[in-house]
Coordinates of C-alpha atoms in Angstrom, one line a residue:
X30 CA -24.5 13.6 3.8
X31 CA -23.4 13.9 7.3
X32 CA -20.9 12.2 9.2
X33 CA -22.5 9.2 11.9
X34 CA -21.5 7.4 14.5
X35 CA -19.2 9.6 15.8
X36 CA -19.7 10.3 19.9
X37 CA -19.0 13.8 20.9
X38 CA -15.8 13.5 23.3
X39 CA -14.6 11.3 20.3
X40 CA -15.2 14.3 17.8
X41 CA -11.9 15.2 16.3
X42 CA -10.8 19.0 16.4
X43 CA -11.0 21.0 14.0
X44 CA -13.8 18.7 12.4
X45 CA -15.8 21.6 10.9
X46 CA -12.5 22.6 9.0
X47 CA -12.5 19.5 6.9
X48 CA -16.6 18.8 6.3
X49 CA -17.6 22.0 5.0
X50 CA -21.0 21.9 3.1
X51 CA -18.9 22.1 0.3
X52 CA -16.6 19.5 0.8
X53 CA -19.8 17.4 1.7
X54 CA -21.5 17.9 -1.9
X55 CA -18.9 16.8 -3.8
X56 CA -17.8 13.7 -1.6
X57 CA -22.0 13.0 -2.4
X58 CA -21.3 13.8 -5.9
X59 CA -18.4 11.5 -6.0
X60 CA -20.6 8.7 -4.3
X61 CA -23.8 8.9 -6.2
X62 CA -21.7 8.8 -9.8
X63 CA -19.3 6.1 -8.8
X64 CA -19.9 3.7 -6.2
X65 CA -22.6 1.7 -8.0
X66 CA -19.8 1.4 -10.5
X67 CA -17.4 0.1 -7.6
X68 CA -19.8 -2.1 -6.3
X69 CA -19.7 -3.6 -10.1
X70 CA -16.0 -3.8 -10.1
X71 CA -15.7 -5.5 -6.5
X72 CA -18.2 -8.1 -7.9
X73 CA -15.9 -8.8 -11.3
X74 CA -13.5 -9.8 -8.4
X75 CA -14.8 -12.2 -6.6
X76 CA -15.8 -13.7 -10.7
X77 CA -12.0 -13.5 -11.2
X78 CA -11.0 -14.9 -8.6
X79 CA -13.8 -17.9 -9.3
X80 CA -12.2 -18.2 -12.8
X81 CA -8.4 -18.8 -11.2
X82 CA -9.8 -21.3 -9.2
X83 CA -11.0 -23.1 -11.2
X84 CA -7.9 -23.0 -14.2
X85 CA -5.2 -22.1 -11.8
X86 CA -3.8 -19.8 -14.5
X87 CA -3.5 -16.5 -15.7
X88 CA -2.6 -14.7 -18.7
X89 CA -2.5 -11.1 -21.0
X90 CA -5.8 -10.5 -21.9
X91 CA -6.1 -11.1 -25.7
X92 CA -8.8 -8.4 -26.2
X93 CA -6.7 -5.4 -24.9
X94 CA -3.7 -7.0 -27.3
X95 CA -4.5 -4.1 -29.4
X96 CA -3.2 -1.6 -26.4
X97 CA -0.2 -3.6 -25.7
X98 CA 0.6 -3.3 -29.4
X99 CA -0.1 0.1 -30.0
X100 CA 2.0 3.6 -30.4
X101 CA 1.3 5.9 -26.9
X102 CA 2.5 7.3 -23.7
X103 CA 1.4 8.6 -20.6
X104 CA 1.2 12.7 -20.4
X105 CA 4.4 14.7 -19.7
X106 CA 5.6 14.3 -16.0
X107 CA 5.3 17.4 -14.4
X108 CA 8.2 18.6 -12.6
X109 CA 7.6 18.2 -9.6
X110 CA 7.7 14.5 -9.9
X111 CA 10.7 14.5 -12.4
X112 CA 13.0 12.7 -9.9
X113 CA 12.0 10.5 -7.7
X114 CA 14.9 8.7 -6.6
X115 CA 13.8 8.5 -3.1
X116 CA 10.5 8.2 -1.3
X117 CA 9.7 7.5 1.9
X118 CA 6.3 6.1 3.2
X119 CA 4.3 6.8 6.5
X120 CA 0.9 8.0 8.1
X121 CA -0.5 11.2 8.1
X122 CA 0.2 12.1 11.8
X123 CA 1.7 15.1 12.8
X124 CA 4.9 13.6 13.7
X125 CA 5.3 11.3 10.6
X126 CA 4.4 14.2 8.3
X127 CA 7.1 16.6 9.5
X128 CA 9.7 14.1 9.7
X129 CA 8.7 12.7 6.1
X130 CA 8.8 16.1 5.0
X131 CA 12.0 16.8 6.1
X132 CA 13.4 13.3 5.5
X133 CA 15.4 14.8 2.6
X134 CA 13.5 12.3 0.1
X135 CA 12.2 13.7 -3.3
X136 CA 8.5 12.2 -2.5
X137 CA 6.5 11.5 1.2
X138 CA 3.8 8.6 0.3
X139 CA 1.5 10.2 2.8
X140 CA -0.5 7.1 3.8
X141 CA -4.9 6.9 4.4
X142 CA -4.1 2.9 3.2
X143 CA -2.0 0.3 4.6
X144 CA 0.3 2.4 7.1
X145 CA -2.8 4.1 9.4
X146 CA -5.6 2.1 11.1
X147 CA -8.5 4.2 9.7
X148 CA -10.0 5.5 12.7
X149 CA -12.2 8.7 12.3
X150 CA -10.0 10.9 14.4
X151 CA -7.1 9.6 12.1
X152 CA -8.8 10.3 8.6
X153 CA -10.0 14.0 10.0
X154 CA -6.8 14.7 11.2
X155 CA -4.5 13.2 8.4
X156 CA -6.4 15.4 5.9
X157 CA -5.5 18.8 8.4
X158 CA -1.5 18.0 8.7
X159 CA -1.7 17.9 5.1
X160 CA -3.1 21.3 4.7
X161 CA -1.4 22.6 7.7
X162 CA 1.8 21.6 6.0
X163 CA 1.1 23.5 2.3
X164 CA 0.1 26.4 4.9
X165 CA 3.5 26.0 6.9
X166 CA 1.3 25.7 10.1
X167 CA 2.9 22.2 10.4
X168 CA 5.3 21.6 13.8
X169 CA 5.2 19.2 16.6
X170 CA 7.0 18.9 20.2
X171 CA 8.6 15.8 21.4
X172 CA 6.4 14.3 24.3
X173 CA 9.5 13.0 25.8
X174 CA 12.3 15.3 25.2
X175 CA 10.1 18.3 24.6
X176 CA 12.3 19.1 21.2
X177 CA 10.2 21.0 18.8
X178 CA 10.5 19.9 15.4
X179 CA 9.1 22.6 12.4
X180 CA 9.1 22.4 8.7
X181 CA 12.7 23.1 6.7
X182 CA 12.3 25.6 4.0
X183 CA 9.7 25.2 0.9
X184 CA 12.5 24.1 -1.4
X185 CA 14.0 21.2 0.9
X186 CA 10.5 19.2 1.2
X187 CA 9.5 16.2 0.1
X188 CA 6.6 16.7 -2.9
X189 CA 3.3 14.4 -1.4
X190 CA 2.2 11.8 -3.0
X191 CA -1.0 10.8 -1.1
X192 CA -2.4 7.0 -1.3
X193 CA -6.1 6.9 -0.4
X194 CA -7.9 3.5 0.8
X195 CA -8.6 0.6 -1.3
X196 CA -11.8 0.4 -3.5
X197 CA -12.9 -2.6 -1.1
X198 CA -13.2 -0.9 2.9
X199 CA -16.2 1.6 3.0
X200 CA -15.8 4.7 5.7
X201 CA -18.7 3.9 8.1
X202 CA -18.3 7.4 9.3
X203 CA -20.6 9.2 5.9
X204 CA -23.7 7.5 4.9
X205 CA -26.0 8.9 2.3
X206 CA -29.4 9.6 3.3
X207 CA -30.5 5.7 2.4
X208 CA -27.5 4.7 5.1
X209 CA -25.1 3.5 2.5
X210 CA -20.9 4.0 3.4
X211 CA -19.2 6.3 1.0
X212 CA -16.4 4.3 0.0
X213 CA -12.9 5.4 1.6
X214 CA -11.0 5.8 -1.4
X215 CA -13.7 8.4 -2.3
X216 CA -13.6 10.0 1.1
X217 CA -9.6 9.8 1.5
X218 CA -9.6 10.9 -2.5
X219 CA -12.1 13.4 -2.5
X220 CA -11.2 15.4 0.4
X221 CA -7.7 15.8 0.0
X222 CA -8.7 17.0 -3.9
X223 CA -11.1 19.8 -2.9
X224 CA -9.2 20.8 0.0
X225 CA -5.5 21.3 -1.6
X226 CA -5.7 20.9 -5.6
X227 CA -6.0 24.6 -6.0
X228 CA -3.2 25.6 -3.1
X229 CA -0.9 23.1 -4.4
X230 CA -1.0 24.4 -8.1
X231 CA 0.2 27.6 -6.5
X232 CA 2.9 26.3 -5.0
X233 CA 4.0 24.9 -8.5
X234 CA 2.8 21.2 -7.3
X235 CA -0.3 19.3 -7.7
X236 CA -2.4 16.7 -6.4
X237 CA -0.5 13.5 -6.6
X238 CA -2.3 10.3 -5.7
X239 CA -0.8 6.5 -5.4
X240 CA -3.6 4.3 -6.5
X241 CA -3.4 0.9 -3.9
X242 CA -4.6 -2.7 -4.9
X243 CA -6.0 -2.0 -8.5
X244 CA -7.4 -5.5 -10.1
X245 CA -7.7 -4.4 -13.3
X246 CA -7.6 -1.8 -16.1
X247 CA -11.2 -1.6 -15.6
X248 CA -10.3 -0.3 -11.6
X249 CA -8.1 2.5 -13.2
X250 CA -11.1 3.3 -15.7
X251 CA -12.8 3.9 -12.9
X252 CA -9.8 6.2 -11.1
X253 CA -9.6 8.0 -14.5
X254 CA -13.1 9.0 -14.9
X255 CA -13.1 9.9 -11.0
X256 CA -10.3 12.4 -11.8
X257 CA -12.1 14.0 -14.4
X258 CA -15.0 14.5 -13.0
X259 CA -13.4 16.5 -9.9
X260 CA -11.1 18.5 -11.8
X261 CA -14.4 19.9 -13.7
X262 CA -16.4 20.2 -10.4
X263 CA -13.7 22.4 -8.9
X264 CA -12.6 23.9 -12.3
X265 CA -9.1 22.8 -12.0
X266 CA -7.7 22.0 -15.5
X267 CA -7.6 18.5 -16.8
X268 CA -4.7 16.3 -16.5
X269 CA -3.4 18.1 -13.2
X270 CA -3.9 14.9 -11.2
X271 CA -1.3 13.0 -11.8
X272 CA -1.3 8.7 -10.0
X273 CA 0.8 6.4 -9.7
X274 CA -0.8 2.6 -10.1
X275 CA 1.0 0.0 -7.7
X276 CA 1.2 -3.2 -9.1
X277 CA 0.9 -4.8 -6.0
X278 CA -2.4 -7.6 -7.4
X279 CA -0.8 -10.9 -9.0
X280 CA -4.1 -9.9 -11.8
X281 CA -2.9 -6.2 -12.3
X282 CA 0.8 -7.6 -13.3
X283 CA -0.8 -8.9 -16.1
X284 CA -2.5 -5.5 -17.4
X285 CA 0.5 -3.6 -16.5
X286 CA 0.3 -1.7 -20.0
X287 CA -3.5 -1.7 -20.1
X288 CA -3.2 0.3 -16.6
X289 CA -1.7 2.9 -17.9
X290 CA -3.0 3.3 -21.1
X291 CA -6.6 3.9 -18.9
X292 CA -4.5 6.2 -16.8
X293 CA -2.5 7.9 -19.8
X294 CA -3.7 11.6 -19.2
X295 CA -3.2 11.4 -15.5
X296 CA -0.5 8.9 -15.5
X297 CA 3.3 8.7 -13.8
X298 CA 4.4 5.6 -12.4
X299 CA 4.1 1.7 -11.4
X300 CA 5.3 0.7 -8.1
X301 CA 6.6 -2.9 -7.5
X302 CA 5.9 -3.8 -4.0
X303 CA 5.9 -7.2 -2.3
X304 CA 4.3 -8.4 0.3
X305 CA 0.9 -7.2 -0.9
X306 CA 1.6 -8.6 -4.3
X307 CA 2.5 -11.8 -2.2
X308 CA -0.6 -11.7 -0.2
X309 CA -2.2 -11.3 -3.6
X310 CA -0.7 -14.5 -5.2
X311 CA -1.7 -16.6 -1.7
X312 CA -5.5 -15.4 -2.4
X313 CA -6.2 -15.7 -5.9
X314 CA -4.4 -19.0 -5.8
X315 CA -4.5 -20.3 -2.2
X316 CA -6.2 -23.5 -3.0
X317 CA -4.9 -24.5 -6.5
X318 CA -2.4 -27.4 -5.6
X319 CA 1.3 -27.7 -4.0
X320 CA 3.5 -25.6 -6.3
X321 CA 1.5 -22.3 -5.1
X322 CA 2.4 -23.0 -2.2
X323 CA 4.7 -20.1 -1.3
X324 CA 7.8 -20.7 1.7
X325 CA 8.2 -18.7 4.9
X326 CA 7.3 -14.5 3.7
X327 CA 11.2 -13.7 4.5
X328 CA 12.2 -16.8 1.9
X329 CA 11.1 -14.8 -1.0
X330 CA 12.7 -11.7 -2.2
X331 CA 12.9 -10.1 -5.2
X332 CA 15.5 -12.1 -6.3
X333 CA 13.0 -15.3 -6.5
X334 CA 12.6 -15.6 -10.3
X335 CA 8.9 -15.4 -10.3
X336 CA 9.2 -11.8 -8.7
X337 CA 12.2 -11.1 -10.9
X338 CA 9.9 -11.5 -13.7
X339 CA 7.7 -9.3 -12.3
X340 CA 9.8 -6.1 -11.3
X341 CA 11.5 -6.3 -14.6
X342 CA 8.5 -6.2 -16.2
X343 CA 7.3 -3.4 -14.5
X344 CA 10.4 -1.6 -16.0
X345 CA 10.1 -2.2 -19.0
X346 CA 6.3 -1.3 -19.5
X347 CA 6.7 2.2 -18.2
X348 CA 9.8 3.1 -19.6
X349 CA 8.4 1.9 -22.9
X350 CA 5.0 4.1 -22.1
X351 CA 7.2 7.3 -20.7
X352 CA 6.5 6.3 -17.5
X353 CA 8.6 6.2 -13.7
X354 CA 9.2 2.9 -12.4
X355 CA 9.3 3.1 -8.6
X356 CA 11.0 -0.2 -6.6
X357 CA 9.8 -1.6 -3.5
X358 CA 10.1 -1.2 0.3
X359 CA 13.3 -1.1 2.7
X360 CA 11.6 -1.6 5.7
X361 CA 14.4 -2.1 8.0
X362 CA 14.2 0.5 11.1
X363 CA 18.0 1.2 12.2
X364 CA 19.0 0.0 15.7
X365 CA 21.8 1.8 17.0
X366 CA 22.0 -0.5 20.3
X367 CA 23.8 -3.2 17.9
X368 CA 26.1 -1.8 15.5
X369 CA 26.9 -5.3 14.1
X370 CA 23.1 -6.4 13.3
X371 CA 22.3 -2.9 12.3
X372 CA 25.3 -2.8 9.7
X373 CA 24.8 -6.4 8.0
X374 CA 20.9 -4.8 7.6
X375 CA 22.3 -1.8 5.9
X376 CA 24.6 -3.8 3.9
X377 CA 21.5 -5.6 3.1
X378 CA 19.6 -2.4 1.9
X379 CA 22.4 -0.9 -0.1
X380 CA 22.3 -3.9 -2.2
X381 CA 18.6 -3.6 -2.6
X382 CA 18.7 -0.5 -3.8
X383 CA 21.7 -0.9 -5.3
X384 CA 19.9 -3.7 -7.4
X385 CA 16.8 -1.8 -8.8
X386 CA 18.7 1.1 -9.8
X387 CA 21.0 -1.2 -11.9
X388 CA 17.4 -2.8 -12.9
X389 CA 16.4 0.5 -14.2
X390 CA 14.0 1.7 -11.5
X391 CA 13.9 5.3 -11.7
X392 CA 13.1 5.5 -7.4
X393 CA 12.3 3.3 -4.5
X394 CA 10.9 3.3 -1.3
X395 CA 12.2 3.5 2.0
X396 CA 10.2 3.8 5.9
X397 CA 12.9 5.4 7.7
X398 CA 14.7 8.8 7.3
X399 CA 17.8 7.5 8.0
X400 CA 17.6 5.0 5.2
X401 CA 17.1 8.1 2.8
X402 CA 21.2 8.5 2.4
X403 CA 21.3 4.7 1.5
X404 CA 19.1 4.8 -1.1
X405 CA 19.8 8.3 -2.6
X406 CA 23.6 7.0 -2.9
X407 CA 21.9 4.1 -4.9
X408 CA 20.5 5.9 -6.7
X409 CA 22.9 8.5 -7.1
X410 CA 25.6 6.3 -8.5
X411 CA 23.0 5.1 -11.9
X412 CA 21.5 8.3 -12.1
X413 CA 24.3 11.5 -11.2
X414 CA 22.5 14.2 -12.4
X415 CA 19.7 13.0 -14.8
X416 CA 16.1 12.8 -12.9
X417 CA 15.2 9.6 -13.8
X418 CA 16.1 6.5 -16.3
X419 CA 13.3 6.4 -19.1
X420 CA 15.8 6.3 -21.7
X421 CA 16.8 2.2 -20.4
X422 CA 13.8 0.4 -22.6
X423 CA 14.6 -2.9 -21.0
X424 CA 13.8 -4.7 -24.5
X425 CA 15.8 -7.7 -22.8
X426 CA 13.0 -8.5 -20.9
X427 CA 10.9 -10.9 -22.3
X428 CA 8.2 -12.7 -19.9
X429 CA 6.5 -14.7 -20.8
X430 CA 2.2 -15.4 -18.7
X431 CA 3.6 -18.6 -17.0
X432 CA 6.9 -16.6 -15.7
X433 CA 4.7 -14.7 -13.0
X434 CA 3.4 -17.3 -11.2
X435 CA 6.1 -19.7 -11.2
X436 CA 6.2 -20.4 -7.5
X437 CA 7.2 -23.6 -7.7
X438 CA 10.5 -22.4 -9.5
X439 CA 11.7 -21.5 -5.5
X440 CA 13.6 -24.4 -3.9
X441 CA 12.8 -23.0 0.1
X442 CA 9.6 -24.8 1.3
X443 CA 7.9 -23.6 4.6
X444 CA 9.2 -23.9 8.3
X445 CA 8.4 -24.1 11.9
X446 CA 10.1 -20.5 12.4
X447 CA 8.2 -19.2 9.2
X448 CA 4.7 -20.4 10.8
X449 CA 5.5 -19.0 14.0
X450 CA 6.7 -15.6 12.8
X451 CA 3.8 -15.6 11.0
X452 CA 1.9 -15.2 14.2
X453 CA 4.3 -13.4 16.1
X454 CA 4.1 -10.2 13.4
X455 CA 0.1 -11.0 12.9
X456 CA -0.8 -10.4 16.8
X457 CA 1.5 -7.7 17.6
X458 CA 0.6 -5.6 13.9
X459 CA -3.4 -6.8 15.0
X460 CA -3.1 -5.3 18.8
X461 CA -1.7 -2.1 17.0
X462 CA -4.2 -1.3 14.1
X463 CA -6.8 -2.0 16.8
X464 CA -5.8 0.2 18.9
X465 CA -5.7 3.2 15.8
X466 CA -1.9 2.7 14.6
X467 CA -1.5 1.4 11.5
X468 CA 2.6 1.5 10.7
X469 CA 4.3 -0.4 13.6
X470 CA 7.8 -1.2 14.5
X471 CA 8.4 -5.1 15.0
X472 CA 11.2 -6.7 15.3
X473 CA 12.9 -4.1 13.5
X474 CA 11.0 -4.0 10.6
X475 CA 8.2 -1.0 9.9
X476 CA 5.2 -3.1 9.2
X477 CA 1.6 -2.3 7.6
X478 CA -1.1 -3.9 7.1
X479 CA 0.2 -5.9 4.1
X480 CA 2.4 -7.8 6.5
X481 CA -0.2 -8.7 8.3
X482 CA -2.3 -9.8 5.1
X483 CA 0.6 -12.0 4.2
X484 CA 1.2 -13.3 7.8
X485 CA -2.5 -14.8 8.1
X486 CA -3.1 -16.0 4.2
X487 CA 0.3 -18.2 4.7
X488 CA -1.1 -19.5 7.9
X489 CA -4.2 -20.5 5.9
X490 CA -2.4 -21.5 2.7
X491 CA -0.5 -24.0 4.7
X492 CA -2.9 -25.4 6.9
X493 CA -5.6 -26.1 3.9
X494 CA -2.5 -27.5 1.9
X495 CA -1.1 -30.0 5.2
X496 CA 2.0 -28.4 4.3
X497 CA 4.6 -30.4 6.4
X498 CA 7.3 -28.0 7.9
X499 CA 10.7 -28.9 8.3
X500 CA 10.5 -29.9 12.2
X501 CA 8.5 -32.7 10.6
X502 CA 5.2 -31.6 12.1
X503 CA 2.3 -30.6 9.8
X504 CA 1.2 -27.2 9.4
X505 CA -2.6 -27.4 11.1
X506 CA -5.4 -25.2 12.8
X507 CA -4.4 -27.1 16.0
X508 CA -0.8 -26.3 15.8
X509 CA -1.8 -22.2 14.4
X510 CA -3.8 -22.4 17.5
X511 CA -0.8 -24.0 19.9
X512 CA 1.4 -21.3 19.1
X513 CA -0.5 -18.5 19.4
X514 CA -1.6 -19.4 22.7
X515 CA 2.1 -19.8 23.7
X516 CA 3.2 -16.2 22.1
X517 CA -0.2 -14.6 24.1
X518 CA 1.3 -15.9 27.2
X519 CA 4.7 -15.0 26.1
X520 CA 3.4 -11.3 26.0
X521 CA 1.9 -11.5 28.7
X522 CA 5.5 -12.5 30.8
X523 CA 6.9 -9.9 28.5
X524 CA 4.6 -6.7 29.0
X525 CA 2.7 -7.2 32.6
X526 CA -0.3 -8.1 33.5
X527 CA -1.3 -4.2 33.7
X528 CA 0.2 -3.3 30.3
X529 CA -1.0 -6.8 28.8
X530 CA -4.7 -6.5 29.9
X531 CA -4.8 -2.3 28.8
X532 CA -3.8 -3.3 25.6
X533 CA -6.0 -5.4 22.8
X534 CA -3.8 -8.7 22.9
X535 CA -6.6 -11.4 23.3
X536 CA -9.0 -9.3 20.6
X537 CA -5.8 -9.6 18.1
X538 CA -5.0 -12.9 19.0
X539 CA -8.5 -14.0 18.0
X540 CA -9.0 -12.6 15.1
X541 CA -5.8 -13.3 13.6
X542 CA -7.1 -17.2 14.2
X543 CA -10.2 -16.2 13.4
X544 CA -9.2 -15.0 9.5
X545 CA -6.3 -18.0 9.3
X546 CA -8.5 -20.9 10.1
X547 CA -11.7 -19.9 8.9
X548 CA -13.0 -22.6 5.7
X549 CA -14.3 -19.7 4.1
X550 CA -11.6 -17.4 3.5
X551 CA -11.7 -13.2 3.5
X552 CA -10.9 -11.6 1.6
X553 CA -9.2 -9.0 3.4
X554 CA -8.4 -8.6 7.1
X555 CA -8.8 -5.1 7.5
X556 CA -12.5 -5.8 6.8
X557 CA -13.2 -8.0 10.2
X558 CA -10.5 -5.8 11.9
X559 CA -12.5 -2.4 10.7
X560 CA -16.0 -4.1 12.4
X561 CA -13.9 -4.0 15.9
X562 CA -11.5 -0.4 15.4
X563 CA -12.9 1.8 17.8
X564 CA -13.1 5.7 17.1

């Protein structure tokens, strides 16, 4: 197995230092044991998904009742995940890293998923900042100011938690000898795992993973047996690894329990996200009828009962399996040119996090250092000096199948501002990942690719349902079409004609019409988008 594809001046640094022969063998060990078993698993989706279509329902799977019912927990946390009141997510560049690092969170989601396009010179050099950091060779200088910014001392940085790819998007980059992609969780997984398991352990950590868009308690089956099999390869003892599942898959909230039971030696959290288990919801039920129909993406929080029923769920599952319960995203990036706007957002966030810590999370997740004190004061105020809050069982909960797709129970309906917005944030996040950045600031908000997933499946949801907005007009491929040739030429008045043409505007513009009006829908953008990422 050798990497392909690549053309020398695109080579990344350093290169050699990441793809050693041994590295190699055991990425092909990796993808000769388990990918025929993905490829099985990615086909049980698309014959789930056939299933919801036609019932338009969902429910707990009566076979695993015996595993909801039964006496376990998930392994011991280890300590350096005891507390994870605050984590903050980002990409594995240099910058990102040191600032995560020293953001003064307990835990840095170090991103190969949603927040970085996955270019080749991005996946090679995400995997060196992490080792650079464990060997304090991290640092970075300023481009503008020319500030150098270096790591804080060993016992003020944020523990990595690193999220690998999704089962679904292959690396293009290593083929085995027949031509066939390694998948990118295995790649992203694999490499990370031979590289630092070993340093980390003597620098009383481990390798911590976040598992993205699981399906089903067969997926983490399949994570489970992946960890066991590289902690005998490299002789690392098992039940080191240690993942935390999001439940961000409408289908996953449904085997919450079942997750982590598959999980239980290498289990120590759920994470309850939102605009991916949005996106989720819009895909698995996109064309069963008016009361899926969801409103504009910023209508519904996690107040809406449907999600309600689905973070307090979360909740009580892992707390009743020993498990963290990690909250969702503050997004909002702090603007300090408007004091006003950037207070009411803060206000907004302190209630957030004020909410889940009441809710009995045990952390949440911010994008922004300077949302770190917000949260931690949250957090600070339920927890004082205890690490977490598994001793709150949550036994008031009681949901119920029908609770968790109760979309109709939200009284907002779609707009012409929701539509619009939805193309707005699809072009400008599009133009970004295309050009190899994959967390962008838009309109104040640090968006990944989940906002874009959202963005486009509304666009389609509405348009196959003739959703009428509330200007009167109905919501239609023409109309999709209209207003994204007006924001293309608003961009263009905005940025130049230079700046407009050196960036990827039209390519963005037509594949974000190209995924929202297409009768056969995909199944996820970043597949289409990958086919045209350059590097």
């Amino acid at each position: 197995m050798a990497p392909t594809g690549v053309a020398p001046d695109r080579r990344p640094a350093r290169q050699d230092e990441v793809l050693t022969d041994a590295a190699l063998d055991f990425l092909a060990a990796l993808h000769h044991r388990f990918t025929p078993r993905r490829d099985e698993l990615l086909a049980r989706r698309t014959a789930r998904r056939a299933e919801i279509a036609r019932t338009a329902a969902l429910d707990f799977l009566p076979e695993t009742a015996h595993i909801r019912d039964g006496d376990w927990r998930v392994a011991e946390c280890p300590p350096a995940l005891q507390d994870r009141r605050v984590e903050i997510t980002g990409p594995t560049d240099r910058k990102m890293a040191v600032n995560a690092l020293n953001s003064g969170a307990k835990v840095w989601l170090a991103d190969f998923e949603d927040a970085s396009a996955p270019t080749w010179q991005n996946v090679i050099e995400g995997q060196l900042n992490l080792t650079d950091a464990y060997e304090r060779r991290l640092d970075f200088t300023d481009a503008n100011s020319g500030k150098e910014y270096a790591l804080r001392p060993a016992e003020e940085l944020a523990t990595v938690v690193a999220r690998p790819r999704g089962w679904h998007l292959d690396e293009r980059h290593l083929r085995d000898a027949g031509g066939t992609a390694v998948p990118g969780a295995l790649v992203d997984f694999g490499l990370y795992f031979f590289r630092n398991a070993r340093r980390l352990l003597d620098l009383g950590k481990g390798p911590y993973f976040y598992l993205p868009k699981t399906e089903s308690h067969q997926e983490a089956r399949l994570w489970n047996d992946v960890f066991v099999f590289a902690q005998d390869w490299c002789g690392i003892p098992q039940g080191t690894i240690r993942a935390t599942v999001l439940i961000e898959t409408i289908t996953a909230a449904y085997e919450m329990e079942e997750i982590l039971y598959e999980l239980r030696d290498h289990a120590s959290g759920l994470n309850a996200g939102r605009w991916d288990y949005l996106f989720s919801i819009v895909k698995n039920f996109r064309d069963a009828g008016e009361r899926f129909v969801l409103p504009d993406r910023n209508a519904v929080t996690m107040t809406a009962p449907f999600m309600r029923a689905y973070t307090e769920l979360l909740v009580r599952t892992c707390h009743k399996r020993g498990a963290h319960a990690i909250g969702g995203m503050a997004a909002f990036i702090p603007n300090r040119r408007d004091p006003e706007a950037n207070a009411a957002a803060l206000e907004k966030v302190r209630a957030d996090k004020d909410r889940e810590a009441h809710d009995g999370y045990d952390g949440s997740w911010v994008a922004h250092p300077d949302l770190v004190p917000v949260a931690r004061a949250a957090f600070d105020a339920v927890l004082g000096d205890r690490p977490h809050q598994k001793d709150r069982l949550r036994e008031d909960v009681d949901v119920r199948a029908g609770d968790l797709i109760a979309v109709d129970s939200l009284e907002a309906r779609p707009t012409f501002e929701g539509l619009r917005n939805a193309v707005q944030v699809g072009i400008r996040y599009i133009e970004a990942w295309l050009r190899g950045s994959g967390a962008v600031a838009i309109f104040n908000l640090m968006e990944d690719a989940a906002t874009a997933e959202i963005s486009r499946s509304q666009l389609w949801q509405w348009i196959d349902a003739g959703v009428v907005l509330d200007t009167g007009e109905k919501a239609t491929a023409e109309l999709a079409r209209r207003v994204a040739a007006d924001e293309l030429d608003a961009l263009r008045a905005e940025l130049g004609d230079a700046a407009f043409t050196a960036g990827r505007w039209q390519q963005a513009h037509d594949l974000l019409l190209q995924v929202a009006l297409s009768e056969e829908y995909v199944d996820f953008l970043t597949l289409p988008a990958y086919e045209r990422l350059e590097g």
